[in-house]
């Protein structure tokens, strides 16, 4: 199966700073790369995704970049706000979704 | 518009018992997937149901079984519970006809989960 790693596992930033989370995967057949946000007591929620024919996608303060050759993709959050505090998961998809172990982001007001 | 609803939200069982968890998909969705999320870990794929049949299965033993009903709702059954089955069980729904022709992936909508504790 797919081997998915996320770094860092925890991340603390000051409000207004940027946060970057990196996800590496092993399955070269993976062709869909979503990021999910999970708040306490809730299920994961899709926040942004990218397909294998695109290198970068941006949605307001959130962006995802993909390097298929190196088999990694990253989540970028700019101008962080306290409500961005949550656990973030990458979940590359080949024949099924393989979730990373998560990154706990804390935004300090 | 109701999202994905799961029941019960919390339950406690003892080793060897059986449990049934329930899921109602988001309105308009026809496919249901189940995931197990252990504490501090990412969700792990158990199986997916479409047209009342199991279409895909992850690396879980036969103690884990499921069912999908004509109204697209689904149940997850776990027999002979082990301590290691303690986890948050997540249901995710999607629309089969919205599978990307480029990637073969559905976009998932998750419920809040059922927290199972096995003592």
PDB file of C-alpha atoms in Angstrom:
ATOM      1  CA  UNK A   1       0.000   0.000   0.000  1.00  0.00           C
ATOM      2  CA  UNK A   2       0.865   3.672  -0.076  1.00  0.00           C
ATOM      3  CA  UNK A   3       3.393   5.039   2.438  1.00  0.00           C
ATOM      4  CA  UNK A   4       2.349   8.575   3.422  1.00  0.00           C
ATOM      5  CA  UNK A   5       4.341  10.867   5.696  1.00  0.00           C
ATOM      6  CA  UNK A   6       3.521  14.340   6.909  1.00  0.00           C
ATOM      7  CA  UNK A   7       5.900  16.910   8.347  1.00  0.00           C
ATOM      8  CA  UNK A   8       5.897  18.512  10.790  1.00  0.00           C
ATOM      9  CA  UNK A   9       3.660  16.593  13.181  1.00  0.00           C
ATOM     10  CA  UNK A  10       3.043  19.765  15.216  1.00  0.00           C
ATOM     11  CA  UNK A  11       3.339  23.395  14.186  1.00  0.00           C
ATOM     12  CA  UNK A  12       2.830  26.600  16.168  1.00  0.00           C
ATOM     13  CA  UNK A  13       2.730  29.977  14.435  1.00  0.00           C
ATOM     14  CA  UNK A  14       1.881  33.527  15.424  1.00  0.00           C
ATOM     15  CA  UNK A  15      -1.348  34.914  14.044  1.00  0.00           C
ATOM     16  CA  UNK A  16      -0.686  36.494  10.669  1.00  0.00           C
ATOM     17  CA  UNK A  17       2.323  34.299   9.888  1.00  0.00           C
ATOM     18  CA  UNK A  18       2.389  31.582   7.230  1.00  0.00           C
ATOM     19  CA  UNK A  19       2.268  27.817   7.779  1.00  0.00           C
ATOM     20  CA  UNK A  20       3.535  25.087   5.471  1.00  0.00           C
ATOM     21  CA  UNK A  21       2.859  21.362   5.815  1.00  0.00           C
ATOM     22  CA  UNK A  22       4.548  18.821   3.566  1.00  0.00           C
ATOM     23  CA  UNK A  23       3.259  15.405   2.537  1.00  0.00           C
ATOM     24  CA  UNK A  24       5.371  12.731   0.877  1.00  0.00           C
ATOM     25  CA  UNK A  25       3.956   9.576  -0.692  1.00  0.00           C
ATOM     26  CA  UNK A  26       5.300   6.449  -2.339  1.00  0.00           C
ATOM     27  CA  UNK A  27       2.732   5.312  -4.917  1.00  0.00           C
ATOM     28  CA  UNK A  28       3.583   6.758  -8.325  1.00  0.00           C
ATOM     29  CA  UNK A  29       0.016   5.909  -9.447  1.00  0.00           C
ATOM     30  CA  UNK A  30      -1.431   8.517  -7.061  1.00  0.00           C
ATOM     31  CA  UNK A  31      -3.149  11.197  -9.111  1.00  0.00           C
ATOM     32  CA  UNK A  32      -5.428  13.125  -6.754  1.00  0.00           C
ATOM     33  CA  UNK A  33      -4.063  15.058  -3.777  1.00  0.00           C
ATOM     34  CA  UNK A  34      -6.494  16.536  -1.229  1.00  0.00           C
ATOM     35  CA  UNK A  35      -5.923  18.221   2.123  1.00  0.00           C
ATOM     36  CA  UNK A  36      -8.416  17.817   4.963  1.00  0.00           C
ATOM     37  CA  UNK A  37      -8.905  19.887   8.110  1.00  0.00           C
ATOM     38  CA  UNK A  38     -10.222  18.177  11.247  1.00  0.00           C
ATOM     39  CA  UNK A  39     -11.429  20.235  14.186  1.00  0.00           C
ATOM     40  CA  UNK A  40     -12.000  18.759  17.622  1.00  0.00           C
ATOM     41  CA  UNK A  41     -15.092  16.567  17.707  1.00  0.00           C
ATOM     42  CA  UNK A  42     -15.678  16.794  13.970  1.00  0.00           C
ATOM     43  CA  UNK A  43     -14.945  14.722  10.921  1.00  0.00           C
ATOM     44  CA  UNK A  44     -12.319  15.757   8.349  1.00  0.00           C
ATOM     45  CA  UNK A  45     -13.379  18.500   5.941  1.00  0.00           C
ATOM     46  CA  UNK A  46     -11.891  18.956   2.478  1.00  0.00           C
ATOM     47  CA  UNK A  47     -10.201  22.355   2.233  1.00  0.00           C
ATOM     48  CA  UNK A  48      -8.312  22.133  -1.058  1.00  0.00           C
ATOM     49  CA  UNK A  49      -7.303  19.542  -3.612  1.00  0.00           C
ATOM     50  CA  UNK A  50      -5.142  19.266  -6.693  1.00  0.00           C
ATOM     51  CA  UNK A  51      -5.106  16.916  -9.649  1.00  0.00           C
ATOM     52  CA  UNK A  52      -1.967  15.396 -11.128  1.00  0.00           C
ATOM     53  CA  UNK A  53      -1.997  17.594 -14.224  1.00  0.00           C
ATOM     54  CA  UNK A  54      -1.681  20.800 -12.180  1.00  0.00           C
ATOM     55  CA  UNK A  55       1.355  22.031 -10.223  1.00  0.00           C
ATOM     56  CA  UNK A  56      -0.294  24.632  -7.979  1.00  0.00           C
ATOM     57  CA  UNK A  57      -3.753  25.684  -6.904  1.00  0.00           C
ATOM     58  CA  UNK A  58      -4.799  28.600  -4.727  1.00  0.00           C
ATOM     59  CA  UNK A  59      -8.020  29.407  -2.898  1.00  0.00           C
ATOM     60  CA  UNK A  60      -7.834  32.698  -0.980  1.00  0.00           C
ATOM     61  CA  UNK A  61      -5.366  32.136   1.917  1.00  0.00           C
ATOM     62  CA  UNK A  62      -4.838  28.456   1.133  1.00  0.00           C
ATOM     63  CA  UNK A  63      -2.677  26.948  -1.590  1.00  0.00           C
ATOM     64  CA  UNK A  64      -1.424  23.501  -2.523  1.00  0.00           C
ATOM     65  CA  UNK A  65       1.685  22.764  -4.573  1.00  0.00           C
ATOM     66  CA  UNK A  66       2.491  19.430  -6.177  1.00  0.00           C
ATOM     67  CA  UNK A  67       5.813  17.911  -7.227  1.00  0.00           C
ATOM     68  CA  UNK A  68       4.933  14.559  -8.783  1.00  0.00           C
ATOM     69  CA  UNK A  69       8.498  13.782  -9.752  1.00  0.00           C
ATOM     70  CA  UNK A  70       9.621  14.040  -6.140  1.00  0.00           C
ATOM     71  CA  UNK A  71       6.326  12.563  -4.877  1.00  0.00           C
ATOM     72  CA  UNK A  72       5.383  15.303  -2.464  1.00  0.00           C
ATOM     73  CA  UNK A  73       2.775  18.004  -2.134  1.00  0.00           C
ATOM     74  CA  UNK A  74       2.450  20.840   0.339  1.00  0.00           C
ATOM     75  CA  UNK A  75      -0.265  22.878   2.012  1.00  0.00           C
ATOM     76  CA  UNK A  76       0.397  26.600   2.394  1.00  0.00           C
ATOM     77  CA  UNK A  77      -1.708  28.805   4.664  1.00  0.00           C
ATOM     78  CA  UNK A  78      -0.992  32.543   4.631  1.00  0.00           C
ATOM     79  CA  UNK A  79      -2.140  35.214   7.088  1.00  0.00           C
ATOM     80  CA  UNK A  80      -3.041  32.532   9.625  1.00  0.00           C
ATOM     81  CA  UNK A  81      -5.964  33.112  12.000  1.00  0.00           C
ATOM     82  CA  UNK A  82      -6.868  31.399  15.301  1.00  0.00           C
ATOM     83  CA  UNK A  83      -9.683  29.540  13.541  1.00  0.00           C
ATOM     84  CA  UNK A  84      -7.061  27.809  11.386  1.00  0.00           C
ATOM     85  CA  UNK A  85      -6.015  25.842  14.504  1.00  0.00           C
ATOM     86  CA  UNK A  86      -6.847  22.193  13.789  1.00  0.00           C
ATOM     87  CA  UNK A  87      -5.304  18.919  12.631  1.00  0.00           C
ATOM     88  CA  UNK A  88      -4.533  18.768   8.913  1.00  0.00           C
ATOM     89  CA  UNK A  89      -4.315  15.557   6.892  1.00  0.00           C
ATOM     90  CA  UNK A  90      -3.063  14.866   3.418  1.00  0.00           C
ATOM     91  CA  UNK A  91      -4.694  11.942   1.613  1.00  0.00           C
ATOM     92  CA  UNK A  92      -3.125  11.038  -1.736  1.00  0.00           C
ATOM     93  CA  UNK A  93      -5.379   8.841  -3.873  1.00  0.00           C
ATOM     94  CA  UNK A  94      -4.220   6.060  -6.186  1.00  0.00           C
ATOM     95  CA  UNK A  95      -6.827   3.291  -5.953  1.00  0.00           C
ATOM     96  CA  UNK A  96      -8.011   4.486  -2.538  1.00  0.00           C
ATOM     97  CA  UNK A  97      -7.348   7.319  -0.081  1.00  0.00           C
ATOM     98  CA  UNK A  98      -4.319   6.900   2.187  1.00  0.00           C
ATOM     99  CA  UNK A  99      -4.322   9.467   4.978  1.00  0.00           C
ATOM    100  CA  UNK A 100      -1.174  10.857   6.553  1.00  0.00           C
ATOM    101  CA  UNK A 101      -0.681  10.855  10.324  1.00  0.00           C
ATOM    102  CA  UNK A 102      -1.701  14.488  10.610  1.00  0.00           C
ATOM    103  CA  UNK A 103      -0.220  17.856  11.538  1.00  0.00           C
ATOM    104  CA  UNK A 104      -1.544  19.689  14.562  1.00  0.00           C
ATOM    105  CA  UNK A 105      -1.492  23.419  13.783  1.00  0.00           C
ATOM    106  CA  UNK A 106      -1.821  25.976  16.577  1.00  0.00           C
ATOM    107  CA  UNK A 107      -2.196  29.645  15.696  1.00  0.00           C
ATOM    108  CA  UNK A 108      -1.258  31.849  18.646  1.00  0.00           C
ATOM    109  CA  UNK A 109      -3.256  35.110  18.853  1.00  0.00           C
TER     110      UNK A 109
ATOM    111  CA  UNK B   1     -29.152  20.526   3.606  1.00  0.00           C
ATOM    112  CA  UNK B   2     -28.256  17.733   6.008  1.00  0.00           C
ATOM    113  CA  UNK B   3     -24.715  16.515   5.800  1.00  0.00           C
ATOM    114  CA  UNK B   4     -23.529  13.051   6.778  1.00  0.00           C
ATOM    115  CA  UNK B   5     -25.104  11.877  10.034  1.00  0.00           C
ATOM    116  CA  UNK B   6     -23.766   9.061  12.190  1.00  0.00           C
ATOM    117  CA  UNK B   7     -25.143   7.258  15.224  1.00  0.00           C
ATOM    118  CA  UNK B   8     -24.467   6.652  17.986  1.00  0.00           C
ATOM    119  CA  UNK B   9     -21.945   9.400  18.748  1.00  0.00           C
ATOM    120  CA  UNK B  10     -20.358   7.484  21.617  1.00  0.00           C
ATOM    121  CA  UNK B  11     -20.595   3.926  22.861  1.00  0.00           C
ATOM    122  CA  UNK B  12     -18.786   1.578  25.193  1.00  0.00           C
ATOM    123  CA  UNK B  13     -18.515  -2.175  24.662  1.00  0.00           C
ATOM    124  CA  UNK B  14     -16.580  -5.017  26.234  1.00  0.00           C
ATOM    125  CA  UNK B  15     -14.211  -7.420  24.527  1.00  0.00           C
ATOM    126  CA  UNK B  16     -15.956 -10.109  22.511  1.00  0.00           C
ATOM    127  CA  UNK B  17     -19.134  -8.130  21.999  1.00  0.00           C
ATOM    128  CA  UNK B  18     -20.538  -6.990  18.680  1.00  0.00           C
ATOM    129  CA  UNK B  19     -21.344  -3.434  17.598  1.00  0.00           C
ATOM    130  CA  UNK B  20     -23.372  -1.809  14.813  1.00  0.00           C
ATOM    131  CA  UNK B  21     -22.766   1.760  13.689  1.00  0.00           C
ATOM    132  CA  UNK B  22     -25.066   3.654  11.359  1.00  0.00           C
ATOM    133  CA  UNK B  23     -24.601   6.301   8.708  1.00  0.00           C
ATOM    134  CA  UNK B  24     -26.934   8.429   6.609  1.00  0.00           C
ATOM    135  CA  UNK B  25     -25.164   9.972   3.621  1.00  0.00           C
ATOM    136  CA  UNK B  26     -25.401  13.557   2.510  1.00  0.00           C
ATOM    137  CA  UNK B  27     -28.532  14.252   0.477  1.00  0.00           C
ATOM    138  CA  UNK B  28     -27.892  13.343  -3.165  1.00  0.00           C
ATOM    139  CA  UNK B  29     -24.947  11.036  -2.430  1.00  0.00           C
ATOM    140  CA  UNK B  30     -25.106   7.332  -3.269  1.00  0.00           C
ATOM    141  CA  UNK B  31     -21.762   5.942  -2.107  1.00  0.00           C
ATOM    142  CA  UNK B  32     -20.656   5.353   1.484  1.00  0.00           C
ATOM    143  CA  UNK B  33     -17.144   4.660   2.754  1.00  0.00           C
ATOM    144  CA  UNK B  34     -16.111   3.753   6.287  1.00  0.00           C
ATOM    145  CA  UNK B  35     -12.871   4.732   7.994  1.00  0.00           C
ATOM    146  CA  UNK B  36     -11.276   3.878  11.337  1.00  0.00           C
ATOM    147  CA  UNK B  37      -9.332   6.644  13.070  1.00  0.00           C
ATOM    148  CA  UNK B  38      -7.242   5.616  16.072  1.00  0.00           C
ATOM    149  CA  UNK B  39      -6.242   8.322  18.533  1.00  0.00           C
ATOM    150  CA  UNK B  40      -3.537  10.558  17.080  1.00  0.00           C
ATOM    151  CA  UNK B  41      -3.631   8.851  13.688  1.00  0.00           C
ATOM    152  CA  UNK B  42      -5.099   9.510  10.285  1.00  0.00           C
ATOM    153  CA  UNK B  43      -8.246   7.725   9.088  1.00  0.00           C
ATOM    154  CA  UNK B  44      -7.736   4.234   7.633  1.00  0.00           C
ATOM    155  CA  UNK B  45     -10.008   2.950   4.862  1.00  0.00           C
ATOM    156  CA  UNK B  46     -12.211  -0.008   5.857  1.00  0.00           C
ATOM    157  CA  UNK B  47     -14.533  -0.438   2.856  1.00  0.00           C
ATOM    158  CA  UNK B  48     -16.810   1.296   0.395  1.00  0.00           C
ATOM    159  CA  UNK B  49     -20.403   0.527  -0.568  1.00  0.00           C
ATOM    160  CA  UNK B  50     -22.192   1.408  -3.760  1.00  0.00           C
ATOM    161  CA  UNK B  51     -25.455  -0.022  -5.112  1.00  0.00           C
ATOM    162  CA  UNK B  52     -25.763  -2.093  -1.921  1.00  0.00           C
ATOM    163  CA  UNK B  53     -22.529  -3.972  -2.599  1.00  0.00           C
ATOM    164  CA  UNK B  54     -19.056  -3.788  -1.129  1.00  0.00           C
ATOM    165  CA  UNK B  55     -16.954  -2.350  -3.958  1.00  0.00           C
ATOM    166  CA  UNK B  56     -13.575  -1.933  -2.331  1.00  0.00           C
ATOM    167  CA  UNK B  57     -11.989  -3.048   0.921  1.00  0.00           C
ATOM    168  CA  UNK B  58      -8.973  -1.954   2.914  1.00  0.00           C
ATOM    169  CA  UNK B  59      -6.723  -4.110   5.065  1.00  0.00           C
ATOM    170  CA  UNK B  60      -9.272  -5.065   7.742  1.00  0.00           C
ATOM    171  CA  UNK B  61     -10.273  -8.568   8.916  1.00  0.00           C
ATOM    172  CA  UNK B  62     -13.603 -10.222   8.184  1.00  0.00           C
ATOM    173  CA  UNK B  63     -14.799  -9.236  11.669  1.00  0.00           C
ATOM    174  CA  UNK B  64     -15.582  -5.927   9.982  1.00  0.00           C
ATOM    175  CA  UNK B  65     -18.617  -6.134   7.742  1.00  0.00           C
ATOM    176  CA  UNK B  66     -21.127  -3.720   6.351  1.00  0.00           C
ATOM    177  CA  UNK B  67     -24.343  -3.183   4.561  1.00  0.00           C
ATOM    178  CA  UNK B  68     -25.915  -0.536   2.388  1.00  0.00           C
ATOM    179  CA  UNK B  69     -29.665  -0.098   2.150  1.00  0.00           C
ATOM    180  CA  UNK B  70     -31.795   0.977  -0.839  1.00  0.00           C
ATOM    181  CA  UNK B  71     -31.986   4.516   0.595  1.00  0.00           C
ATOM    182  CA  UNK B  72     -28.135   4.621   0.497  1.00  0.00           C
ATOM    183  CA  UNK B  73     -27.738   4.581   4.275  1.00  0.00           C
ATOM    184  CA  UNK B  74     -25.180   2.151   5.634  1.00  0.00           C
ATOM    185  CA  UNK B  75     -24.196   0.109   8.663  1.00  0.00           C
ATOM    186  CA  UNK B  76     -20.800  -0.998   9.898  1.00  0.00           C
ATOM    187  CA  UNK B  77     -20.717  -4.149  12.012  1.00  0.00           C
ATOM    188  CA  UNK B  78     -17.760  -5.298  14.059  1.00  0.00           C
ATOM    189  CA  UNK B  79     -17.826  -8.756  15.680  1.00  0.00           C
ATOM    190  CA  UNK B  80     -15.696 -10.199  18.475  1.00  0.00           C
ATOM    191  CA  UNK B  81     -14.474  -6.779  19.572  1.00  0.00           C
ATOM    192  CA  UNK B  82     -10.852  -6.369  20.592  1.00  0.00           C
ATOM    193  CA  UNK B  83      -9.309  -3.632  22.719  1.00  0.00           C
ATOM    194  CA  UNK B  84      -7.543  -2.412  19.573  1.00  0.00           C
ATOM    195  CA  UNK B  85     -10.887  -1.710  17.907  1.00  0.00           C
ATOM    196  CA  UNK B  86     -11.283   1.333  20.143  1.00  0.00           C
ATOM    197  CA  UNK B  87     -11.319   4.268  17.735  1.00  0.00           C
ATOM    198  CA  UNK B  88     -13.370   6.938  16.029  1.00  0.00           C
ATOM    199  CA  UNK B  89     -15.318   5.392  13.142  1.00  0.00           C
ATOM    200  CA  UNK B  90     -15.963   7.822  10.329  1.00  0.00           C
ATOM    201  CA  UNK B  91     -18.479   7.529   7.555  1.00  0.00           C
ATOM    202  CA  UNK B  92     -17.885   9.448   4.321  1.00  0.00           C
ATOM    203  CA  UNK B  93     -20.352   9.795   1.479  1.00  0.00           C
ATOM    204  CA  UNK B  94     -19.814  10.720  -2.155  1.00  0.00           C
ATOM    205  CA  UNK B  95     -21.546  10.693  -5.513  1.00  0.00           C
ATOM    206  CA  UNK B  96     -20.436   7.894  -7.804  1.00  0.00           C
ATOM    207  CA  UNK B  97     -21.221   9.820 -10.960  1.00  0.00           C
ATOM    208  CA  UNK B  98     -18.994  12.654  -9.748  1.00  0.00           C
ATOM    209  CA  UNK B  99     -15.911  10.482  -9.937  1.00  0.00           C
ATOM    210  CA  UNK B 100     -13.265  12.424 -11.723  1.00  0.00           C
ATOM    211  CA  UNK B 101     -12.528  10.919 -15.124  1.00  0.00           C
ATOM    212  CA  UNK B 102      -8.981  12.152 -14.705  1.00  0.00           C
ATOM    213  CA  UNK B 103      -8.222  10.677 -11.304  1.00  0.00           C
ATOM    214  CA  UNK B 104     -10.931   8.114 -10.535  1.00  0.00           C
ATOM    215  CA  UNK B 105     -11.389   9.723  -7.128  1.00  0.00           C
ATOM    216  CA  UNK B 106     -14.631  10.810  -5.474  1.00  0.00           C
ATOM    217  CA  UNK B 107     -14.803  13.909  -3.324  1.00  0.00           C
ATOM    218  CA  UNK B 108     -15.650  12.753   0.209  1.00  0.00           C
ATOM    219  CA  UNK B 109     -17.956  14.369   2.771  1.00  0.00           C
ATOM    220  CA  UNK B 110     -17.338  13.071   6.279  1.00  0.00           C
ATOM    221  CA  UNK B 111     -19.643  12.721   9.264  1.00  0.00           C
ATOM    222  CA  UNK B 112     -18.576  13.608  12.808  1.00  0.00           C
ATOM    223  CA  UNK B 113     -17.953   9.961  13.655  1.00  0.00           C
ATOM    224  CA  UNK B 114     -18.903   7.367  16.266  1.00  0.00           C
ATOM    225  CA  UNK B 115     -16.453   7.050  19.149  1.00  0.00           C
ATOM    226  CA  UNK B 116     -16.155   3.364  20.164  1.00  0.00           C
ATOM    227  CA  UNK B 117     -14.447   2.374  23.395  1.00  0.00           C
ATOM    228  CA  UNK B 118     -13.776  -1.318  24.019  1.00  0.00           C
ATOM    229  CA  UNK B 119     -13.059  -2.299  27.625  1.00  0.00           C
TER     230      UNK B 119
END
